[in-house]
Tab-separated table of C-alpha atoms and ligand atoms in Angstrom:
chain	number	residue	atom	x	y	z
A	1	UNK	CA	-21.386	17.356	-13.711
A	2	UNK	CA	-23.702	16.731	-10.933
A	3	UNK	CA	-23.382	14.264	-8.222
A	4	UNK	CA	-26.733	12.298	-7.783
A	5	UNK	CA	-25.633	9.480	-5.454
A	6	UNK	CA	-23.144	8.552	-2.398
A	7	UNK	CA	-22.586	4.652	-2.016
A	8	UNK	CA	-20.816	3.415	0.968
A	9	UNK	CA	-19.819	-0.021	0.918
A	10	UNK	CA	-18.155	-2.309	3.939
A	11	UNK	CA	-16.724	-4.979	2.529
A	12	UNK	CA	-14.022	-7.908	3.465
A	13	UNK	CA	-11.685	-9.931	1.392
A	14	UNK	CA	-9.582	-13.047	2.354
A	15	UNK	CA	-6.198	-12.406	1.728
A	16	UNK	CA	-3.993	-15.223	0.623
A	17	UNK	CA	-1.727	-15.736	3.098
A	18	UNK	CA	-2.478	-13.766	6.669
A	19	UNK	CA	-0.439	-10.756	7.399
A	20	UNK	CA	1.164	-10.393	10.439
A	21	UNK	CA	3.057	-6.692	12.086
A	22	UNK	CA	4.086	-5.677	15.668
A	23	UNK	CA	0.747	-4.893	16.163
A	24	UNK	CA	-1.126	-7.873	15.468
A	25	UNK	CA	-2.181	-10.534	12.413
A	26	UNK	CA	-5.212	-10.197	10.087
A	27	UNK	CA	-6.298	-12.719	7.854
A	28	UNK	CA	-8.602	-10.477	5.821
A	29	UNK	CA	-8.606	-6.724	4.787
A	30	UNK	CA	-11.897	-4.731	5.814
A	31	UNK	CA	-12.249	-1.313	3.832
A	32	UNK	CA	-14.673	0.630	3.073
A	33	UNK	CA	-15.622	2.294	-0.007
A	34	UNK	CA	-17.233	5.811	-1.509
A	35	UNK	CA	-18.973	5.389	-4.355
A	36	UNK	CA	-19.557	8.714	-6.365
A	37	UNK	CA	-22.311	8.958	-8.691
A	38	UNK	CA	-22.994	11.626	-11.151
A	39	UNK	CA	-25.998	12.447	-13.475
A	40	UNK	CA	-25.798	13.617	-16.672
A	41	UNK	CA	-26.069	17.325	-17.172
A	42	UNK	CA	-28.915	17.978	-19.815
A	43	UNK	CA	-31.471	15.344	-21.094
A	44	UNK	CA	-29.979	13.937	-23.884
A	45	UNK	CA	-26.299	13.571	-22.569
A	46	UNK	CA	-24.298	10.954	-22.142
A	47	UNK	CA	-24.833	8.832	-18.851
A	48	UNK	CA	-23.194	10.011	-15.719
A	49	UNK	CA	-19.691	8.782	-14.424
A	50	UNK	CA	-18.970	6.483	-11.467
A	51	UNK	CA	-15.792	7.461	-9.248
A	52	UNK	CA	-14.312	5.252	-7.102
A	53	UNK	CA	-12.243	5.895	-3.668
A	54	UNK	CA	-11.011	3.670	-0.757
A	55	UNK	CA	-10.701	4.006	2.899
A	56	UNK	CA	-8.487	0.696	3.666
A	57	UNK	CA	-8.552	1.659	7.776
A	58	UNK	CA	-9.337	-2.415	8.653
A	59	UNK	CA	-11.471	-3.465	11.762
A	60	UNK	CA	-9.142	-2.464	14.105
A	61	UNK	CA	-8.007	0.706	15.863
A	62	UNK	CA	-3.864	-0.498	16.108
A	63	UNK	CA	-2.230	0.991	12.885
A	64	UNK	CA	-4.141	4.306	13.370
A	65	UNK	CA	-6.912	5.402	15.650
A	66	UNK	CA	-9.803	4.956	12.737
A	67	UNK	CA	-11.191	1.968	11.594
A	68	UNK	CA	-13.787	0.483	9.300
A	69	UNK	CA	-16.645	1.711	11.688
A	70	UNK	CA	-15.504	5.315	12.288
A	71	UNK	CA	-14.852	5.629	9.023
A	72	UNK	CA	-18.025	4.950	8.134
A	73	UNK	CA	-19.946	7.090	10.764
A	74	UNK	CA	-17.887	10.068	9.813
A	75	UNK	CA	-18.544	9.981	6.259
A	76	UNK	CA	-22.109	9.510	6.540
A	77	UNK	CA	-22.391	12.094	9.264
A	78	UNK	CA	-20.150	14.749	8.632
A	79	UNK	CA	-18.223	14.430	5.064
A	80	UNK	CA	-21.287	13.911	3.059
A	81	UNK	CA	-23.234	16.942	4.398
A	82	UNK	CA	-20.817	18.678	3.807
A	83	UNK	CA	-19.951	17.419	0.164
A	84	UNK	CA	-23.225	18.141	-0.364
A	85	UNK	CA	-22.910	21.592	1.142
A	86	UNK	CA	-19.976	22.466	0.108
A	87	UNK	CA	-19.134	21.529	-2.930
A	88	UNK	CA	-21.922	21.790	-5.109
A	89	UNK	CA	-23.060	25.256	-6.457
A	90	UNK	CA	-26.788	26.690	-6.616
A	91	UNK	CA	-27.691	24.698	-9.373
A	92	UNK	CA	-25.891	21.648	-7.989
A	93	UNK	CA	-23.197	21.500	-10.306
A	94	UNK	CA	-19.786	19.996	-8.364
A	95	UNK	CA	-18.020	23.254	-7.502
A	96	UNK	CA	-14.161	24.146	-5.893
A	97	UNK	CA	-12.507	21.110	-4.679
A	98	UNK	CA	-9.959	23.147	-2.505
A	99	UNK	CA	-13.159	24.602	-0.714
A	100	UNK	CA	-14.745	21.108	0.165
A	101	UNK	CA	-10.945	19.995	1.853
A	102	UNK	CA	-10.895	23.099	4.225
A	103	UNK	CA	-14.475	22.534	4.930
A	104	UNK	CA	-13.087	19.469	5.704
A	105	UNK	CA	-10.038	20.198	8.403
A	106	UNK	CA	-13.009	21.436	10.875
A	107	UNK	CA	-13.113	17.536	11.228
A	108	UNK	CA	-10.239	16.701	13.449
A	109	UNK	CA	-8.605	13.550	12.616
A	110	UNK	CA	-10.285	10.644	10.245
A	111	UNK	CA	-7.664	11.216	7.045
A	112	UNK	CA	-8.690	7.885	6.341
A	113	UNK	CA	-12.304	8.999	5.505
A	114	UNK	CA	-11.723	12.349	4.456
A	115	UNK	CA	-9.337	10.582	1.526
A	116	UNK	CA	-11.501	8.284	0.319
A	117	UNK	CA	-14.044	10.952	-0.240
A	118	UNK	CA	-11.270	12.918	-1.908
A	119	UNK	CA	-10.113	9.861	-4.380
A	120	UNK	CA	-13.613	9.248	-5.348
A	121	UNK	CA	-13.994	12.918	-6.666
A	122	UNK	CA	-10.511	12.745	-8.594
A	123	UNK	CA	-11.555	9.360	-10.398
A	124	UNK	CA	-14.537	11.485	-11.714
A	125	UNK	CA	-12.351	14.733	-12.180
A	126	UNK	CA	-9.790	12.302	-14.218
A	127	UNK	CA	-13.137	10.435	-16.254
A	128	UNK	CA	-14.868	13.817	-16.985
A	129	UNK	CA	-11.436	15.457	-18.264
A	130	UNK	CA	-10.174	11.700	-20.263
A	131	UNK	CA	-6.862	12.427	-17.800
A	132	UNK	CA	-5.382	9.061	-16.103
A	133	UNK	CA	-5.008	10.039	-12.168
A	134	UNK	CA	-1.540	9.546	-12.575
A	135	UNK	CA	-1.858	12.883	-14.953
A	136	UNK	CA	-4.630	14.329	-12.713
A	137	UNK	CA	-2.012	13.888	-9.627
A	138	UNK	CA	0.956	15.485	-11.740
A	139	UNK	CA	2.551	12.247	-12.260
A	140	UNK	CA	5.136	12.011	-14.960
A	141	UNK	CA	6.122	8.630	-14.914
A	142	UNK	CA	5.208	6.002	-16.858
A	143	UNK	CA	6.061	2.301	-14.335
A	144	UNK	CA	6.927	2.761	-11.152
A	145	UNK	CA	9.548	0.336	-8.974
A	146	UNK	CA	7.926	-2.566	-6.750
A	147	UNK	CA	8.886	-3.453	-3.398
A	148	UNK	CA	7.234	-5.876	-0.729
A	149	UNK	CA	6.374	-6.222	2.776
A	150	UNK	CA	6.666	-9.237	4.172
A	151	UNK	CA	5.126	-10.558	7.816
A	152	UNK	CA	6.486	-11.819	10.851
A	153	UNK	CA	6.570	-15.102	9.684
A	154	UNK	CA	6.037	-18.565	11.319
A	155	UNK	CA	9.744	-19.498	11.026
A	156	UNK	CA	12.755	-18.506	9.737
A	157	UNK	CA	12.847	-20.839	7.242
A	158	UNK	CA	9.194	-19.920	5.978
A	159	UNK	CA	10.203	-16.024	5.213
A	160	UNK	CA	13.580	-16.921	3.810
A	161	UNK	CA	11.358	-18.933	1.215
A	162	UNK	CA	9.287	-16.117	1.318
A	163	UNK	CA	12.131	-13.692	0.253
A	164	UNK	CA	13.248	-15.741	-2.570
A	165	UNK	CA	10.265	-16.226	-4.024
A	166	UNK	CA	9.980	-12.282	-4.159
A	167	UNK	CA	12.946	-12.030	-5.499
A	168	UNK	CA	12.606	-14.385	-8.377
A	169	UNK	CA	9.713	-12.523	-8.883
A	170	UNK	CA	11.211	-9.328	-9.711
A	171	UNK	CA	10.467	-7.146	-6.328
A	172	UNK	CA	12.922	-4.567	-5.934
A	173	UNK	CA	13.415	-4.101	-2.314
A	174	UNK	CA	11.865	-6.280	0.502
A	175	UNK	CA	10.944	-4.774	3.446
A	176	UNK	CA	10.513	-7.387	6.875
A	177	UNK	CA	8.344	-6.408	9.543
A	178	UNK	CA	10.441	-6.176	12.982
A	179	UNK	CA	9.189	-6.442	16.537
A	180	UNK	CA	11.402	-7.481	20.157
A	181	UNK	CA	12.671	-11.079	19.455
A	182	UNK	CA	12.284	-11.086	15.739
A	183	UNK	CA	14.590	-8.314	14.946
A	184	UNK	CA	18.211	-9.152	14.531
A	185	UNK	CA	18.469	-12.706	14.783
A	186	UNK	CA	16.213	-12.783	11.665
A	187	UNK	CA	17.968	-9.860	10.084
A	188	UNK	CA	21.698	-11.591	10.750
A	189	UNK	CA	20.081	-14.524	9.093
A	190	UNK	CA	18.691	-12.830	6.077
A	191	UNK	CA	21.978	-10.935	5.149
A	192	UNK	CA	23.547	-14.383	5.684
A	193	UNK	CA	21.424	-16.096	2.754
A	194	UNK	CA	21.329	-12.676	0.796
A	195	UNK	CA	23.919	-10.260	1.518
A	196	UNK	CA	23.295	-7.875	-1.706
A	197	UNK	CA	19.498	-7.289	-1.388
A	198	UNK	CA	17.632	-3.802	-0.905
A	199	UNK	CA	16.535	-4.771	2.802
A	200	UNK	CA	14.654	-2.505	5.196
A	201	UNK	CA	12.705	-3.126	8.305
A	202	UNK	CA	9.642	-1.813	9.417
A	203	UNK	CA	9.128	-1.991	13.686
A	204	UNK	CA	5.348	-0.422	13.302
A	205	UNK	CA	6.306	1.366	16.504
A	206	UNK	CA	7.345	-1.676	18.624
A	207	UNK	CA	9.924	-0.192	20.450
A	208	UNK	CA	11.203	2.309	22.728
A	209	UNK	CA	14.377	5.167	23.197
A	210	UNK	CA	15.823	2.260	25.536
A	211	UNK	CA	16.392	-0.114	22.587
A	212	UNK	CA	18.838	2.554	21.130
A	213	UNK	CA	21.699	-0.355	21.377
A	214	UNK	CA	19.489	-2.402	19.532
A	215	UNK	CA	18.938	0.147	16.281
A	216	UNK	CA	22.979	0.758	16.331
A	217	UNK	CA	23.540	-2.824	16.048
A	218	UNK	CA	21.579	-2.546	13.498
A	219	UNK	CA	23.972	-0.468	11.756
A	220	UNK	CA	25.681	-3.587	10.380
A	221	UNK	CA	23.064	-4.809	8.286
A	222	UNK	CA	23.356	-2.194	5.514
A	223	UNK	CA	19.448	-1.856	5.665
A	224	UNK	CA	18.110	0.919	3.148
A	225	UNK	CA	15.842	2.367	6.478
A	226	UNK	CA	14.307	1.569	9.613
A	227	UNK	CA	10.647	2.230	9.625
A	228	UNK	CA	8.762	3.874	12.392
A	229	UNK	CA	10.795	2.233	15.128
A	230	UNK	CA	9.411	4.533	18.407
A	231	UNK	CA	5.947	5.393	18.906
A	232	UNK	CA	3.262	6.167	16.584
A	233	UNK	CA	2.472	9.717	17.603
A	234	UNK	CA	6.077	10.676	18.335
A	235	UNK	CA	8.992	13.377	16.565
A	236	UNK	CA	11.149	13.823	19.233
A	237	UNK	CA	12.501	10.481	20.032
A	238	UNK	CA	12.917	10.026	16.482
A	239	UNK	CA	15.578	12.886	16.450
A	240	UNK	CA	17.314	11.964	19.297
A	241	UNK	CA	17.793	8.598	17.751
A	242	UNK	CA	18.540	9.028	14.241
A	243	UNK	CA	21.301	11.246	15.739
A	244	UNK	CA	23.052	8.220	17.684
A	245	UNK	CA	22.781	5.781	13.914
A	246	UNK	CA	23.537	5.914	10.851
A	247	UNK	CA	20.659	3.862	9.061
A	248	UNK	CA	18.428	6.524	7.567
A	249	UNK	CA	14.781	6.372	9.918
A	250	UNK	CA	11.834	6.586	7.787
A	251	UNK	CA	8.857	7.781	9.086
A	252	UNK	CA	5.173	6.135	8.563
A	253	UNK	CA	2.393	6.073	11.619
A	254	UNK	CA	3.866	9.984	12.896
A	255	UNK	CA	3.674	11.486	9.425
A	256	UNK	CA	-0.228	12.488	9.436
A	257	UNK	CA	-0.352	15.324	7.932
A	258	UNK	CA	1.942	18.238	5.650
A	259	UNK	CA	2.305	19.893	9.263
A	260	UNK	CA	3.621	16.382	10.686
A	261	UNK	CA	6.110	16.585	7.964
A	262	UNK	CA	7.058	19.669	8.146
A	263	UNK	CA	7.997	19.416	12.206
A	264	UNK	CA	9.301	16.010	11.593
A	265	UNK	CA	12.159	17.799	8.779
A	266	UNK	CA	12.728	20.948	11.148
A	267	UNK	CA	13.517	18.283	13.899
A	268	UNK	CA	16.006	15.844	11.774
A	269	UNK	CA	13.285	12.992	13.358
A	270	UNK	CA	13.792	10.910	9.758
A	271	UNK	CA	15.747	11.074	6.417
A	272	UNK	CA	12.949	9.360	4.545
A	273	UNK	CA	9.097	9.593	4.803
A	274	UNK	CA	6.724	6.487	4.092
A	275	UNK	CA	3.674	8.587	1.711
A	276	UNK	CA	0.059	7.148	2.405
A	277	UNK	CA	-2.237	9.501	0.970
A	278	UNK	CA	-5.053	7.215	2.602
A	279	UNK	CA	-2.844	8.045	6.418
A	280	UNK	CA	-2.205	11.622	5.197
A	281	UNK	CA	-6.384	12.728	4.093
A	282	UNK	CA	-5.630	11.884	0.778
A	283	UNK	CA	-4.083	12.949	-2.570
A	284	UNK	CA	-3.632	16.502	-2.288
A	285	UNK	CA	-1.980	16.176	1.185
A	286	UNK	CA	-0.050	13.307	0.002
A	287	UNK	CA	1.116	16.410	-3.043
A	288	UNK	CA	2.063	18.732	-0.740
A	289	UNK	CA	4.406	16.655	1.625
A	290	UNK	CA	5.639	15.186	-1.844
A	291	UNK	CA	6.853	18.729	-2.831
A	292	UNK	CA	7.901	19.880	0.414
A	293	UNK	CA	10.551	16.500	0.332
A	294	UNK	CA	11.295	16.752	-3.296
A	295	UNK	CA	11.996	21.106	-2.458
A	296	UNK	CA	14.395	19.626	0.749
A	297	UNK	CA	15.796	16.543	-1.053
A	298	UNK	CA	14.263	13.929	1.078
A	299	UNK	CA	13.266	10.535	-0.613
A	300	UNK	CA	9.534	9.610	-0.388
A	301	UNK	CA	8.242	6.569	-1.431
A	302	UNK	CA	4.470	5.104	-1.304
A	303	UNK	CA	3.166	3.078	1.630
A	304	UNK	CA	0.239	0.567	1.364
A	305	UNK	CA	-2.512	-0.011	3.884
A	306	UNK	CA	-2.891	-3.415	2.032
A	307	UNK	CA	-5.921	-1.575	-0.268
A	308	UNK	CA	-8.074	-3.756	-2.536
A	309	UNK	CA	-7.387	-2.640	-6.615
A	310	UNK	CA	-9.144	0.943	-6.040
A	311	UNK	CA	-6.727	2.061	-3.119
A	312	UNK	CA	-3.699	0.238	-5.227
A	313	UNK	CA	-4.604	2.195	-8.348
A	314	UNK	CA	-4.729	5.325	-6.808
A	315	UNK	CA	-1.585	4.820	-4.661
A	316	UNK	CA	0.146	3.854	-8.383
A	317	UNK	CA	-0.814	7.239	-9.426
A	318	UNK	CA	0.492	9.098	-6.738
A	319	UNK	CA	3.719	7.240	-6.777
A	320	UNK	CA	4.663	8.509	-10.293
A	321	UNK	CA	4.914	11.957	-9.219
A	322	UNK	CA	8.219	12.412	-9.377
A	323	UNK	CA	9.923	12.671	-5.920
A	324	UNK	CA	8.752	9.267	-5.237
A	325	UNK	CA	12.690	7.691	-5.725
A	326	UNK	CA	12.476	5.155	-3.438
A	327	UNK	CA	10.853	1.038	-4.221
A	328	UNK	CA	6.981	1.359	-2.971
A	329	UNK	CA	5.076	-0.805	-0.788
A	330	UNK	CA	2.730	-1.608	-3.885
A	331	UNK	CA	2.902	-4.928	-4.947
A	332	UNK	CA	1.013	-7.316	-7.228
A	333	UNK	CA	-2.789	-7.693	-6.501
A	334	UNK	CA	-2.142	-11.137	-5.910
A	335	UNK	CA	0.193	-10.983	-2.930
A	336	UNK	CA	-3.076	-10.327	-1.084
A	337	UNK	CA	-5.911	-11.233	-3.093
A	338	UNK	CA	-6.793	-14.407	-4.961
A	339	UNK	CA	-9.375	-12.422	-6.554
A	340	UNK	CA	-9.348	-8.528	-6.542
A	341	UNK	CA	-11.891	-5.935	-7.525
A	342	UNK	CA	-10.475	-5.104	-10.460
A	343	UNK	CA	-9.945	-6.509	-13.407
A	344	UNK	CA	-7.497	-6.846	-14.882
A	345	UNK	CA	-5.350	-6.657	-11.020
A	346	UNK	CA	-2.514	-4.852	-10.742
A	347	UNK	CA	0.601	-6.949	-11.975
A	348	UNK	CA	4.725	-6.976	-11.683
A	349	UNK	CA	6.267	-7.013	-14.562
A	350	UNK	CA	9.494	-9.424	-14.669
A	351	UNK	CA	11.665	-6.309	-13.993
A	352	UNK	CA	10.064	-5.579	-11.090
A	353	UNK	CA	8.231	-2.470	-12.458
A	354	UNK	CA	4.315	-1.829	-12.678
A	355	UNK	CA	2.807	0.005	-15.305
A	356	UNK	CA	0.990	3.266	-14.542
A	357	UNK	CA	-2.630	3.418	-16.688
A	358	UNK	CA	-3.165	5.890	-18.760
A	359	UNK	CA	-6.567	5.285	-19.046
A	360	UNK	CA	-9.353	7.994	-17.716
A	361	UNK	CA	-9.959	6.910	-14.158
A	362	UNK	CA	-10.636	3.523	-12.840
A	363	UNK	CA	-14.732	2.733	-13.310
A	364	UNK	CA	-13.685	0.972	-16.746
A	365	UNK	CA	-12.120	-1.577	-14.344
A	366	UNK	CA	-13.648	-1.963	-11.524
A	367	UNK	CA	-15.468	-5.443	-11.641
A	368	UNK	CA	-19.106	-4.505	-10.047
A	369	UNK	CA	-19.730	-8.454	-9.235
A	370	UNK	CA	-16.655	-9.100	-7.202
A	371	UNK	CA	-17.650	-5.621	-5.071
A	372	UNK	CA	-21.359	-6.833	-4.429
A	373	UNK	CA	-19.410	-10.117	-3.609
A	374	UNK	CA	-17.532	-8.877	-0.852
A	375	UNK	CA	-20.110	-6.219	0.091
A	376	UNK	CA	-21.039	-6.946	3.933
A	377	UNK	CA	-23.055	-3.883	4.186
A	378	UNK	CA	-24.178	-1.239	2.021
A	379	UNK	CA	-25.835	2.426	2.026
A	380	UNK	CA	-26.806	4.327	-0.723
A	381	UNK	CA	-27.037	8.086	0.071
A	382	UNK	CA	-28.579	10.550	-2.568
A	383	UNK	CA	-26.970	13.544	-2.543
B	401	OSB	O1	3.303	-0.135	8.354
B	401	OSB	O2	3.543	-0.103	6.256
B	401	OSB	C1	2.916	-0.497	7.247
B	401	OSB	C2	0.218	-2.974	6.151
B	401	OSB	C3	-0.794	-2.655	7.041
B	401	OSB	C4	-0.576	-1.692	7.980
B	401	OSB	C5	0.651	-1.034	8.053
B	401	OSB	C6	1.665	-1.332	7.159
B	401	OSB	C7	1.455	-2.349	6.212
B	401	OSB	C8	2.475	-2.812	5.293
B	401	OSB	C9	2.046	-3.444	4.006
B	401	OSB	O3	3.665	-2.781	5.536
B	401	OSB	C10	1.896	-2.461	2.910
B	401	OSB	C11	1.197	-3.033	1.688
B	401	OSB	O4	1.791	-3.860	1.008
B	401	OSB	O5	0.043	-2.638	1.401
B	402	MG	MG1	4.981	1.102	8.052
C-alpha cells in the first residue's frame, strides 16, 4: 500500500444546543481533518483505500494550548514531511508505524495533530487487513456504556430537564460541568431531584488548592469523581488534595502523555484517569496509559473533545479495550450534531450501550457530501 495523497480539511459544524465549561461556551465544533489516500499497488488492483483521522482541538487555545490553526500548520509543516520521510520505504510502500511516532516526539507538544495523523493510518491499517479498529486497537468488547456531559446551563431548571431527558434516554452516568458559583448549589439540587444517579463533576481546572473546603463538602454528594478540579498543567496539587477527600479525582487536561500518567500514579494525584487519545497523541499512547492503569488497577474511561463521527468512531474503538470500566464521555451523534459526517451517526441504544462496528475501518461511512459541506478550507498535499 502506497500513500498517494494528504487532505487536510478545516471544517465547522453547528452543534445543537451550545456547550458551555469553566472555560468558556462554543456554539460550533471546529476540527480539522487528515485525509489519507492510498494508490493501488500494481496496475490492475483494486482501487486504493481512504483513511480517515480527526484532530477535534476547536478555535480556541483554553482546553489545551493547540487549536484548529496550529494544528494545521504543524501537520502541513512538520508531520507530513516526515510521514513522507519516514514512513514510507524506497519504493514508497508505507513502512514501520512505531518508527514514524518517534520521528514524531522530536515535535514537542501538538498530540492533537500528531493523533489525527496516527488515526488516519490505523483506519487504512484496519481497511487493508478487513480488521474493525476496535480489533486493530485490541478491543474485545462488543458495546460499550454511554455517559454524558452536560453544560453550565442557563438555569437550574433548564439542566434538571436536561438530566432527565438523558436519563430517559438510557445514559448511564451524567457528568455536570462545575465552575465557582455553579458548583454545589446545583449539585445539592441535583441529588435532591435524583438522589440514585451515577453523578460526577467536571471543574475543567476552575479552581484552586484554596477551595479545598469546597471539594470536602463535596464529599456528601456521593459523586462517582471530580474531574480536573486544579490547574491544567498540574500533579502536585492534585495529591495534596485527593489526600484531604474522599471522592476519587480523575484526571483529564494534566494527563498528556504515558509519562504524565505515570508521575501522576507515583504521586497518588488521581484514582481515575479521563483517556483522550486525541489529548494523549493518539491511539497507541492512549494503549499504553490503558495498560499501565489496567497493570495498577486504576479505572480509565474515554473522554470526548466533542469530535464529529470520525473522532467518535475512533474513540468507540479505543474504549472497548478492556480496562476502560468506567461510563465514557461518548454519546449519541445527535447530542451535538443535527447532521453528522457519518452515516449512519453513532446511536444509544435504549440500555444505554453503543455498539462497537465490526466493520473494516470507517471510509464505508463517512458521508463525502456532508464533509465538503462543512469544509471551510481545504489542502490537498501529494505525498
Ligand atoms: O473536559 O471533558 C472535557 C468537551 C470539550 C472540551 C473538554 C471537555 C468536554 C466534555 C464533553 O466534557 C465531552 C464530549 O461529550 O465529547
Ligand atoms: Mg474534562
Amino acid at each position: 500500500m502506497k500513500l498517494s495523497i494528504l487532505e487536510l480539511r478545516h471544517l465547522k459544524l453547528p452543534l445543537v444546543n451550545f456547550f458551555e465549561t469553566s472555560f468558556g461556551r462554543v456554539y460550533d465544533h471546529e476540527t480539522v481533518l487528515v485525509i489519507l489516500h492510498t494508490r493501488p499497488d500494481r496496475v490492475g488492483d483494486r482501487e486504493g483505500f481512504i483513511g480517515y483521522g480527526e484532530a477535534p482541538a476547536s478555535a480556541f487555545p483554553y482546553y489545551s494550548s493547540e487549536t484548529v490553526e496550529t494544528c494545521w500548520y504543524i501537520l502541513k509543516n512538520f508531520l507530513t514531511p516526515l510521514l513522507t520521510r519516514k514512513f514510507t520505504d524506497s519504493q514508497g510502500q508505507m513502512d514501520n508505524l512505531n518508527i514514524l511516532l518517534s520521528s514524531f516526539s522530536r515535535i514537542r507538544g501538538h498530540q492533537m495533530a500528531k493523533a489525527a495523523v496516527e488515526f488516519a493510518l490505523s483506519d487504512l491499517q484496519a481497511q487493508a487487513k478487513g480488521y474493525s479498529l476496535s480489533h486493530l486497537y485490541g478491543g474485545t468488547k462488543k458495546t460499550i456504556p454511554a455517559g454524558i456531559s452536560l453544560g453550565i446551563d442557563i438555569s437550574l431548571t433548564q439542566l434538571m430537564r436536561q438530566i432527565n431527558t438523558a436519563i430517559q434516554t438510557g445514559y448511564q452516568r451524567i457528568k455536570i460541568k462545575i465552575k465557582p458559583g455553579w458548583d454545589i448549589i446545583t449539585i445539592k439540587e441535583i441529588r435532591s431531584v435524583f438522589p440514585d444517579i451515577a453523578l460526577s463533576v467536571d471543574a475543567n481546572g476552575a479552581y484552586t488548592s484554596d477551595d479545598w473546603k469546597l471539594f470536602k463538602e463535596l464529599d456528601k454528594y456521593k459523586l462517582l469523581m471530580i474531574e480536573q478540579p486544579l490547574a491544567y498543567n498540574d500533579l502536585m496539587d492534585h495529591a495534596a488534595l485527593q489526600k484531604k477527600i474522599k471522592t476519587p479525582i480523575c484526571l483529564d487536561e494534566s494527563i498528556t502523555s504515558f509519562h504524565a500518567a505515570e508521575q501522576a500514579l507515583a504521586l497518588k494525584s488521581c484514582r481515575i484517569i479521563n483517556i483522550k487519545p486525541a489529548r494523549v497523541g493518539g491511539p497507541s499512547e492512549a494503549k499504553k496509559i490503558h495498560d499501565l492503569c489496567l497493570q495498577k488497577k486504576i479505572p480509565v474511561w474515554c473522554g470526548g473533545l466533542l469530535e464529529t463521527g470520525i473522532g467518535r468512531l475512533h474513540n468507540i474503538a479505543i474504549a472497548s479495550l478492556p480496562g476502560f470500566k468506567l461510563p465514557n464521555d461518548i454519546s449519541a451523534s445527535e447530542r451535538y450534531y443535527q447532521e453528522d459526517i457519518i452515516t449512519p451517526p453513532v446511536s444509544v441504544e435504549k440500555n444505554g450501550f453503543i455498539k462497537v462496528p465490526e466493520e473494516p475501518g470507517l471510509a464505508k461511512r463517512v458521508d463525502l457530501g456532508r464533509v465538503e459541506k462543512y469544509t471551510i478550507k481545504k489542502e490537498i498535499i501529494m505525498l
